[in-house]
CSV table of C-alpha atoms in Angstrom, one decimal:
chain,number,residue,atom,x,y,z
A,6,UNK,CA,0.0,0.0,0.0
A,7,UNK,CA,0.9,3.8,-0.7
A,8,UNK,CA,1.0,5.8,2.3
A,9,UNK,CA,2.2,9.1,3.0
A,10,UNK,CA,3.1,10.7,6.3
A,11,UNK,CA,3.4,14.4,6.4
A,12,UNK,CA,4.5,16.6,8.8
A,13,UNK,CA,5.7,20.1,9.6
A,14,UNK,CA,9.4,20.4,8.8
A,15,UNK,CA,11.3,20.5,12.7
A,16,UNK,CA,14.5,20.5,12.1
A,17,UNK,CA,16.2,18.0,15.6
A,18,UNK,CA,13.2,15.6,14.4
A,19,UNK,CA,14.6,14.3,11.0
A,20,UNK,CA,14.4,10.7,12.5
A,21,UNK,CA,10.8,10.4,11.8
A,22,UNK,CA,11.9,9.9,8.7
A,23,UNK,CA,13.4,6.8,9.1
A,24,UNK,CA,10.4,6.2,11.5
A,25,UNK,CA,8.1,6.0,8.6
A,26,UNK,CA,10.2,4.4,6.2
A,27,UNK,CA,10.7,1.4,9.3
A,28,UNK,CA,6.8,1.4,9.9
A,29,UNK,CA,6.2,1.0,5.7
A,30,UNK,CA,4.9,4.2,5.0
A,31,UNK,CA,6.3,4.7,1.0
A,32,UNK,CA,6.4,8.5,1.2
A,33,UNK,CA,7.5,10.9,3.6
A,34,UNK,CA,6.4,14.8,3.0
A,35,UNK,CA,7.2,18.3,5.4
A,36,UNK,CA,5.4,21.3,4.9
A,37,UNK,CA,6.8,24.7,4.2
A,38,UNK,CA,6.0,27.8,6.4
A,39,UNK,CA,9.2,30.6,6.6
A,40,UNK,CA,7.6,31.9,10.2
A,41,UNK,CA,6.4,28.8,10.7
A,42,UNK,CA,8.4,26.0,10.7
A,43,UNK,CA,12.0,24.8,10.0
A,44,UNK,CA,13.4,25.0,6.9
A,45,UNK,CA,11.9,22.0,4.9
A,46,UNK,CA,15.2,21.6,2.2
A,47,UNK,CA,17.6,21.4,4.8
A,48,UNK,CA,15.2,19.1,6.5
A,49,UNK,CA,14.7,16.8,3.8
A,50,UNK,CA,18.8,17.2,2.9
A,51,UNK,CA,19.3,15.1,6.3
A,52,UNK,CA,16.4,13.1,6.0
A,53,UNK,CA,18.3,11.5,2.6
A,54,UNK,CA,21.2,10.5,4.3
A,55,UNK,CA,19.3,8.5,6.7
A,56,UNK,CA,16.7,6.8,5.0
A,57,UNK,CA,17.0,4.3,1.8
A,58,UNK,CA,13.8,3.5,0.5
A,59,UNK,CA,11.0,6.2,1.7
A,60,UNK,CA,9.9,8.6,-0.7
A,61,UNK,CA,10.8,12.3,0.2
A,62,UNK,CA,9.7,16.0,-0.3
A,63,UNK,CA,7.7,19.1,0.4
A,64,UNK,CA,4.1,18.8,1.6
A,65,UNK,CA,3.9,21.8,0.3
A,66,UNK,CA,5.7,24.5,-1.0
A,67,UNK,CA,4.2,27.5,-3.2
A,68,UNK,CA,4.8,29.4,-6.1
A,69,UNK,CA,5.9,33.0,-4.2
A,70,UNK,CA,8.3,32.5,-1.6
A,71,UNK,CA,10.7,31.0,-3.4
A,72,UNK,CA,10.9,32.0,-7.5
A,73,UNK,CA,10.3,28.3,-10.0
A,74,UNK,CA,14.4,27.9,-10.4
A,75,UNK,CA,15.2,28.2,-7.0
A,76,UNK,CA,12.3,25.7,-6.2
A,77,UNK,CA,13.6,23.2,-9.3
A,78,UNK,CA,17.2,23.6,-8.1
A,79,UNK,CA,16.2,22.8,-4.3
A,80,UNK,CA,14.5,19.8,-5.4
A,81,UNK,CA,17.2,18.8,-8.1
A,82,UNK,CA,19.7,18.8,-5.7
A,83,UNK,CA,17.6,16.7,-2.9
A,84,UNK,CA,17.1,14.2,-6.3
A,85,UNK,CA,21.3,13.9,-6.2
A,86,UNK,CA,20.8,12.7,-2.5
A,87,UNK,CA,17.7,10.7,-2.8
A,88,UNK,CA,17.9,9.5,-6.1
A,89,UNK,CA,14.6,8.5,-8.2
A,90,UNK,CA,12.7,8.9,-4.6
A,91,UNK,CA,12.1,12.5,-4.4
A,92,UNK,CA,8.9,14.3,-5.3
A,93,UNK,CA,8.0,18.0,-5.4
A,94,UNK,CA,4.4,18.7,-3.8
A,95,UNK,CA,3.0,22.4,-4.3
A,96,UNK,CA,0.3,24.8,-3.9
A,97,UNK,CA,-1.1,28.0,-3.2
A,98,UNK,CA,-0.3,28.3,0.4
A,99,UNK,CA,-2.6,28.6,2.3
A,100,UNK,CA,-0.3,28.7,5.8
A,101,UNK,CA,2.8,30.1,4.5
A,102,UNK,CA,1.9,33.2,2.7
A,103,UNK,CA,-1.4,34.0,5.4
A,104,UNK,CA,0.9,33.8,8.1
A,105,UNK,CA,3.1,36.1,6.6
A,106,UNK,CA,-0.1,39.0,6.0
A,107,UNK,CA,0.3,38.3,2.5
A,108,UNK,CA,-2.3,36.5,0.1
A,109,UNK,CA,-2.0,32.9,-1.3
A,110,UNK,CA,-0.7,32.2,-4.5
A,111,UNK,CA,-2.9,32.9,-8.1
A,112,UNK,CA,-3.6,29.7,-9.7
A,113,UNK,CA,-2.2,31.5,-12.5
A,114,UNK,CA,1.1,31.7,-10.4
A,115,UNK,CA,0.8,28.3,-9.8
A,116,UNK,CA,0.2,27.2,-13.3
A,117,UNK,CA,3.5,29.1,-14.5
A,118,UNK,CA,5.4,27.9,-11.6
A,119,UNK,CA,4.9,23.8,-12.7
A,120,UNK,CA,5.4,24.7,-15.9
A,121,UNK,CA,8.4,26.0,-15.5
A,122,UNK,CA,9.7,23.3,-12.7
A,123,UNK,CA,8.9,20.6,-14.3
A,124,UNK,CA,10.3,21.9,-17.8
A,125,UNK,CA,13.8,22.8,-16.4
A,126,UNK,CA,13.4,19.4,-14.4
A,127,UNK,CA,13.5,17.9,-17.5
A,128,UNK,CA,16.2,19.3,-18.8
A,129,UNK,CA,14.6,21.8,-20.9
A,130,UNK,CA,14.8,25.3,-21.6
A,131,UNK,CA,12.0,27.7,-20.8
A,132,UNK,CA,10.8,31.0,-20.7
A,133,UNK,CA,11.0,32.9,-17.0
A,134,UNK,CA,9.4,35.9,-16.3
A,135,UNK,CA,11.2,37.8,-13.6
A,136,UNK,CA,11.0,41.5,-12.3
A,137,UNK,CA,9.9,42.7,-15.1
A,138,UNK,CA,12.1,40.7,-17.6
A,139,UNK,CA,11.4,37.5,-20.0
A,140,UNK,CA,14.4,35.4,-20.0
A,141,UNK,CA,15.4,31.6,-21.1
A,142,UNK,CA,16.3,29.5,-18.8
A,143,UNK,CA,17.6,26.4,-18.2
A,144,UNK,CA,19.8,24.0,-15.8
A,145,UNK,CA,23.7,24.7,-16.9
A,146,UNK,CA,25.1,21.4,-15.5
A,147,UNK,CA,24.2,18.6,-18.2
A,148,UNK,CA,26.5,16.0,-16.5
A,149,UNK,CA,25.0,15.5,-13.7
A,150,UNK,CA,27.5,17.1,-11.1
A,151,UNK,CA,25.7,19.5,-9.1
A,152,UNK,CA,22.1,17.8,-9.2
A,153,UNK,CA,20.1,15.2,-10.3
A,154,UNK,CA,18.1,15.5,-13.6
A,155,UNK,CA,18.0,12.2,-14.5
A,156,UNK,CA,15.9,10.1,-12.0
A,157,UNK,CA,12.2,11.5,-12.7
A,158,UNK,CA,10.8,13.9,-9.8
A,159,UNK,CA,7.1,13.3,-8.8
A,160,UNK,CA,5.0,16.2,-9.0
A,161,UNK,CA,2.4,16.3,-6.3
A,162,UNK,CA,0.0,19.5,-6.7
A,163,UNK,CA,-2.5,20.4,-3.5
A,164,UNK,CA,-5.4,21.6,-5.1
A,165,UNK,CA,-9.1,22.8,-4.5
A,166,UNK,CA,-12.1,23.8,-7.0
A,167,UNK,CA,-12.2,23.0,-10.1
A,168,UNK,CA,-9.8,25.7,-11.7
A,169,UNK,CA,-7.3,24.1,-9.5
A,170,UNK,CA,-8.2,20.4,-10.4
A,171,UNK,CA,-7.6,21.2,-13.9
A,172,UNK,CA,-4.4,22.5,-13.3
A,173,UNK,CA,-3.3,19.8,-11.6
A,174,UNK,CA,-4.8,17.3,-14.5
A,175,UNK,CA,-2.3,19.0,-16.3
A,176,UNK,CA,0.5,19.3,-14.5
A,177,UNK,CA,0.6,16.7,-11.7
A,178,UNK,CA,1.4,12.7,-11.1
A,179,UNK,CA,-0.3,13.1,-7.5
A,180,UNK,CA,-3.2,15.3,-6.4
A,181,UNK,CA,-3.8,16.0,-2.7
A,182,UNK,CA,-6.9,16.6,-1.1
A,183,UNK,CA,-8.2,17.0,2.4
A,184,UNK,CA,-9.9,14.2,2.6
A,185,UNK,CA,-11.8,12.0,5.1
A,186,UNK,CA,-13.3,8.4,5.4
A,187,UNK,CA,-17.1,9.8,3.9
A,188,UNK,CA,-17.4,7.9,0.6
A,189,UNK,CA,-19.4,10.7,-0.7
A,190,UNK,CA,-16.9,13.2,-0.8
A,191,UNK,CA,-14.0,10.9,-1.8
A,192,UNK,CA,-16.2,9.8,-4.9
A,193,UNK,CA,-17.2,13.6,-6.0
A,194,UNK,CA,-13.7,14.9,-6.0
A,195,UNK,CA,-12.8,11.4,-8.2
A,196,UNK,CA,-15.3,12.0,-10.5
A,197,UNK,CA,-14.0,15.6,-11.0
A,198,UNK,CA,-10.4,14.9,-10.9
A,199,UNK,CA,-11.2,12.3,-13.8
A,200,UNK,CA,-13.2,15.0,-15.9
A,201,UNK,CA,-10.3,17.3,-15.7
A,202,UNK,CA,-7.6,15.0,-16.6
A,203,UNK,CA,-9.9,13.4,-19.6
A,204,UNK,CA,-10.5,17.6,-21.0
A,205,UNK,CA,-6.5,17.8,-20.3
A,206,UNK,CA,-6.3,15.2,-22.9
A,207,UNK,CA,-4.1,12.9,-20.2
A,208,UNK,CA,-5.2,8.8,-19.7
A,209,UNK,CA,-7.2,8.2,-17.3
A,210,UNK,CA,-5.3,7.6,-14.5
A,211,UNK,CA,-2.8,9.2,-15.0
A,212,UNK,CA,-3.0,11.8,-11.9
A,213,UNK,CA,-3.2,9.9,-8.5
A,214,UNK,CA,-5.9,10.9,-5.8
A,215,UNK,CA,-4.1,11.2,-2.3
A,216,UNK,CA,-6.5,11.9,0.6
A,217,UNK,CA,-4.5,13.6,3.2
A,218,UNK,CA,-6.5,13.3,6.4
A,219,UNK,CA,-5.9,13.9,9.9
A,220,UNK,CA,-5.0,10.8,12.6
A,221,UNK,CA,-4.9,9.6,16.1
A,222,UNK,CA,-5.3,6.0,17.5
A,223,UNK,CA,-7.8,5.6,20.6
A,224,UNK,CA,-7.3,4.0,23.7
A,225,UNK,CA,-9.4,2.1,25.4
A,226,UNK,CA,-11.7,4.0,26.8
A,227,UNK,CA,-10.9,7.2,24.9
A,228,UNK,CA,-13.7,8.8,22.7
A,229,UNK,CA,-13.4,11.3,19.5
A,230,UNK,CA,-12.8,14.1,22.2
A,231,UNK,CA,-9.8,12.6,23.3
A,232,UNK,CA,-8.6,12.1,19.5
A,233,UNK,CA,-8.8,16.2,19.2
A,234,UNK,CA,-7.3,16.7,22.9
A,235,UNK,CA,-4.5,14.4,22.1
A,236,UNK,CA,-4.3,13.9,18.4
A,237,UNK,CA,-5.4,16.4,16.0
A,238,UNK,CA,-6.6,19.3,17.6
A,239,UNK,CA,-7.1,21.9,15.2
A,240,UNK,CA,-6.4,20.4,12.4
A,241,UNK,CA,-9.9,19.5,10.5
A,242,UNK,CA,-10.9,23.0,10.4
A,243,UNK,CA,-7.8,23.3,7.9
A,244,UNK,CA,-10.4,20.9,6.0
A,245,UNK,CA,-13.0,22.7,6.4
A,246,UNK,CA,-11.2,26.4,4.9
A,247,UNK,CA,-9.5,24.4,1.9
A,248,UNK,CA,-13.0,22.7,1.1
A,249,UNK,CA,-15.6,25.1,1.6
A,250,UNK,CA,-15.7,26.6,-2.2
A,251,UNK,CA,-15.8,23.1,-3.4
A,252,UNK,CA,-18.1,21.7,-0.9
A,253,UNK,CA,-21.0,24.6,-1.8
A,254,UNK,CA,-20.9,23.7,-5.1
A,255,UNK,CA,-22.2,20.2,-4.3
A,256,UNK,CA,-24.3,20.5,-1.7
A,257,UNK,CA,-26.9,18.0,-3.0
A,258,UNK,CA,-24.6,15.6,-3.9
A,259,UNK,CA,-23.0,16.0,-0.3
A,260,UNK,CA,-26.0,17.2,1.9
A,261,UNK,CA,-26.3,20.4,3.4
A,262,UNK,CA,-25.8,19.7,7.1
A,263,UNK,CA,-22.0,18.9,6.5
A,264,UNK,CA,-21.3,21.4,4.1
A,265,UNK,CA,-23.3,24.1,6.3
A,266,UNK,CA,-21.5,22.9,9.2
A,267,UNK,CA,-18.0,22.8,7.5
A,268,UNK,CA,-18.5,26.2,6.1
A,269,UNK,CA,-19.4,27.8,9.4
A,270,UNK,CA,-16.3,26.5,11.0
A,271,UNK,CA,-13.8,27.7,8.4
A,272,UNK,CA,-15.3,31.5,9.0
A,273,UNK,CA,-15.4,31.3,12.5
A,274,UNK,CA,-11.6,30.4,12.1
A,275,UNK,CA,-10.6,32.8,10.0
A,276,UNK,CA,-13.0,35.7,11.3
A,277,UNK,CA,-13.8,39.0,9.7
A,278,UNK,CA,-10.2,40.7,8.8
A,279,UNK,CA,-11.4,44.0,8.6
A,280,UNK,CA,-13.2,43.8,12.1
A,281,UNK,CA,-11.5,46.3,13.9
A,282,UNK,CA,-11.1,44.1,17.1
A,283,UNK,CA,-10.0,41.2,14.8
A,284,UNK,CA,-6.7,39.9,15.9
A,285,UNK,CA,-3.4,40.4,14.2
A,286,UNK,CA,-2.0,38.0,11.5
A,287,UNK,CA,0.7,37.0,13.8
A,288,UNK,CA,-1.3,36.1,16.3
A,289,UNK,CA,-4.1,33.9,14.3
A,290,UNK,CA,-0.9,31.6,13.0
A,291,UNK,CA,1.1,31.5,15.8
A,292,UNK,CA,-0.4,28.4,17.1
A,293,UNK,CA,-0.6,26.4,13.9
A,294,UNK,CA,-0.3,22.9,14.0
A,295,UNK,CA,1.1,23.0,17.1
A,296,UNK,CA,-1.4,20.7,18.6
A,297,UNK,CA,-4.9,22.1,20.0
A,298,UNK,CA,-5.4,25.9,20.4
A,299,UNK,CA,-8.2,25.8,22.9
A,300,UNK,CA,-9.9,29.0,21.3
A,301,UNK,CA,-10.8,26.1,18.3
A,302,UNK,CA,-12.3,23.3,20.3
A,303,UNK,CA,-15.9,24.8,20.6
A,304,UNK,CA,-15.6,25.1,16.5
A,305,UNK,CA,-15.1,21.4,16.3
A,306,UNK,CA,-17.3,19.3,16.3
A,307,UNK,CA,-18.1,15.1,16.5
A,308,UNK,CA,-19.4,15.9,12.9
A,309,UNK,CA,-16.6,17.3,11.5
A,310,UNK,CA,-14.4,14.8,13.2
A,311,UNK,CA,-16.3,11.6,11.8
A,312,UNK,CA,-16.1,13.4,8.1
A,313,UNK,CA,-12.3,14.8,8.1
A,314,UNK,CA,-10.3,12.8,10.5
A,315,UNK,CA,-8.7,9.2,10.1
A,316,UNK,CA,-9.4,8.3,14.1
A,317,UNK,CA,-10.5,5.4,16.0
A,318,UNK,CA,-9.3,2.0,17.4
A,319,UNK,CA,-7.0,-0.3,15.3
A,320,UNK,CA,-9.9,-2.0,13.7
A,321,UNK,CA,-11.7,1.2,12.8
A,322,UNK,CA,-8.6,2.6,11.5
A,323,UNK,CA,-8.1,-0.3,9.4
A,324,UNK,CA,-11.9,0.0,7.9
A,325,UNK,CA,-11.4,3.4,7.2
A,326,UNK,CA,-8.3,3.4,5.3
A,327,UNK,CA,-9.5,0.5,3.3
A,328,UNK,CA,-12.9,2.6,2.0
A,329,UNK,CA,-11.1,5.6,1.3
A,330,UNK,CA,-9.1,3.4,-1.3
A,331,UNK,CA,-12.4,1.3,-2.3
A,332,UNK,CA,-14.0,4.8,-2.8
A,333,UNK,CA,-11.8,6.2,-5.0
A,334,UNK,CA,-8.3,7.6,-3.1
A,335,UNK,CA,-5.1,5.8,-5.2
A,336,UNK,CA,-3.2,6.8,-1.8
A,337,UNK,CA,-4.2,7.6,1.9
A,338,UNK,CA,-2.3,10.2,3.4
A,339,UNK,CA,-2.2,11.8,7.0
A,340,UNK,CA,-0.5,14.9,8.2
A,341,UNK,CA,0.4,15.0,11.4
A,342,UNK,CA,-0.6,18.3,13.0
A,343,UNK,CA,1.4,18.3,16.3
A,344,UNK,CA,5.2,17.4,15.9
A,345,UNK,CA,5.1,16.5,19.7
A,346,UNK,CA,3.1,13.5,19.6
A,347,UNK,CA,4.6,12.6,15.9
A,348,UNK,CA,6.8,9.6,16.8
A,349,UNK,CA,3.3,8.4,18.6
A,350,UNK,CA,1.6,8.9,15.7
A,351,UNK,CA,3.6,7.1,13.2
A,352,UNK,CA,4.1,3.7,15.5
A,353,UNK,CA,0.3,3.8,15.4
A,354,UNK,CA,0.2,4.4,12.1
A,355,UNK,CA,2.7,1.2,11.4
A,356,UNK,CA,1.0,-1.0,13.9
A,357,UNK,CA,-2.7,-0.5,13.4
A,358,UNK,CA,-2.2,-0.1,9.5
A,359,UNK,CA,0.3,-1.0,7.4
A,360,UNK,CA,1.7,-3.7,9.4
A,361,UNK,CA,-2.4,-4.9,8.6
A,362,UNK,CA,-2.8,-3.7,5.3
């Protein structure tokens, strides 16, 4: 089975790396967030030299804090230490960029971005558009010294909406979505994911579904509380914000309770900007995905845990992984949302699943 373990990029924990290749997980992703997190490049750098077999890169960067070269050449270079197992995963940026005061990323910016990565990871030359000036470019090492062109680089694209599914139908091997064990959300995004590749003119097929969903293993005697107390915390209203255009424009086909009930969340998290008691940017982010900011537990709810979150006991867990796949995810995914329950996390994630699987 395909799995993929994600987590934010912290730097003195680059052995969970090798945790999840030693549990069988086949891919191992860290996000990007320059206020945020560690650096996830020099990360990954180390993560290489440690591991043998997982599959590594960022989950995600974006198009606008570093320029398409830099971003070709930092993953090129991880490709000379990880060869053939290193994969590029992108998006708007939804953390990185709002935590900074600044907007996401255009899909516009993010269409120009992939295709100019993945045309200079090809060894290409392309056209570059930078303050102000149009310029060729291309990589200037053809033998191979100073990074790896040669072993193919998996392009994983995070996308929402259906502008952004067709983007990735044509750009993208993998497509990541927030995703959770409901069949009927799973089996809308497929069926649009498959439309857009088919108008791209790709095979079907030919761009991978990964649900990325949030996880935590109960104890005995534990309930779905205790999963957002101990486990997730915040995370599935990041579910809720990156799915709320796409979930309004299927409310029959996904019921209006959870999409009501989603959509309410993600504005209660973000709030009114302009409010003039609304709190500074700084603030907002400055608990992200570092477990559960107890200003966010009222907001979540038993219903948006049972639709966004992988949780339960070993059996459960087990069920639930296998109907995401039957109902149309290629690849289950989690991201971990608190590094300090991580190495928890990913023995659970060995033991209950893919040790099963």
């Amino acid at each position: 089975m395909e799995f993929c373990i994600g987590t934010c990029a912290k730097i003195d924990q680059v052995g969970l790396a090798k945790q999840a290749e030693d549990v069988g997980a086949s891919h191992f992703g860290v996000g990007e967030g320059p206020l945020l997190f560690s650096d996830p490049y020099q990360y990954l750098a180390l993560a290489a030299r440690e591991t043998s077999t997982i599959k590594l890169g960022t989950w995600v960067t974006n198009p606008l804090t570093r320029i398409a070269p830099v971003t070709a050449n930092s993953i090129a270079t991880l490709n000379a230490l990880a060869p053939g197992r290193t994969f590029l995963g992108i998006g708007t940026a939804n953390n990185a960029l709002r935590s900074m005061g600044n907007r996401p990323a255009t899909l516009g910016e993010l269409d120009k971005t992939l295709t100019i990565a993945r045309g200079l990871l090809a060894g290409q030359r392309v056209n570059h558009t930078w303050l102000g000036q149009d310029r060729e470019i291309e990589f200037l090492d053809k033998n191979g010294h100073w990074y790896n062109l040669e072993d193919p680089v998996e392009v994983w694209m995070s996308a929402g909406g259906p502008k952004g599914l067709a983007i990735a139908a044509k750009h993208a091997d993998y497509m990541t979505y927030c995703l959770g064990p409901n069949p009927d959300m799973i089996g809308a995004v497929r069926r649009e994911l498959d439309k857009a590749v088919a108008a791209a003119g790709r095979p079907p097929g030919s761009v991978k579904l990964v649900a990325l969903s949030w996880f935590y293993q109960l104890r005995p005697g534990e309930t779905w509380e205790d999963g957002i107390d101990k486990g997730f915390g915040s995370g599935p209203i990041s579910s809720c914000i990156t799915n709320s255009g796409f979930m309004n424009a299927h409310v029959d086909e996904l019921g209006g309770g959870i999409v009501k009930a989603s959509t309410e969340a993600a504005m209660a998290y973000l709030g009114d900007p302009s409010a003039p008691d609304a709190p500074h940017y700084l603030e907002v982010w400055a608990k992200y995905l570092r477990g559960l900011d107890p200003v966010h537990r009222p907001l979540i709810t038993k219903q948006l845990v049972d639709y966004w979150c992988l949780y339960g006991t070993p059996d459960e867990l087990l069920e639930k992984t296998q109907l995401m796949r039957e109902a149309g995810c290629d690849m289950v995914s989690v991201f971990l949302s608190n590094p300090f329950t991580a190495e928890r996390d990913i023995a659970d994630i060995g033991s209950s699943i893919l040790a099963r699987a």
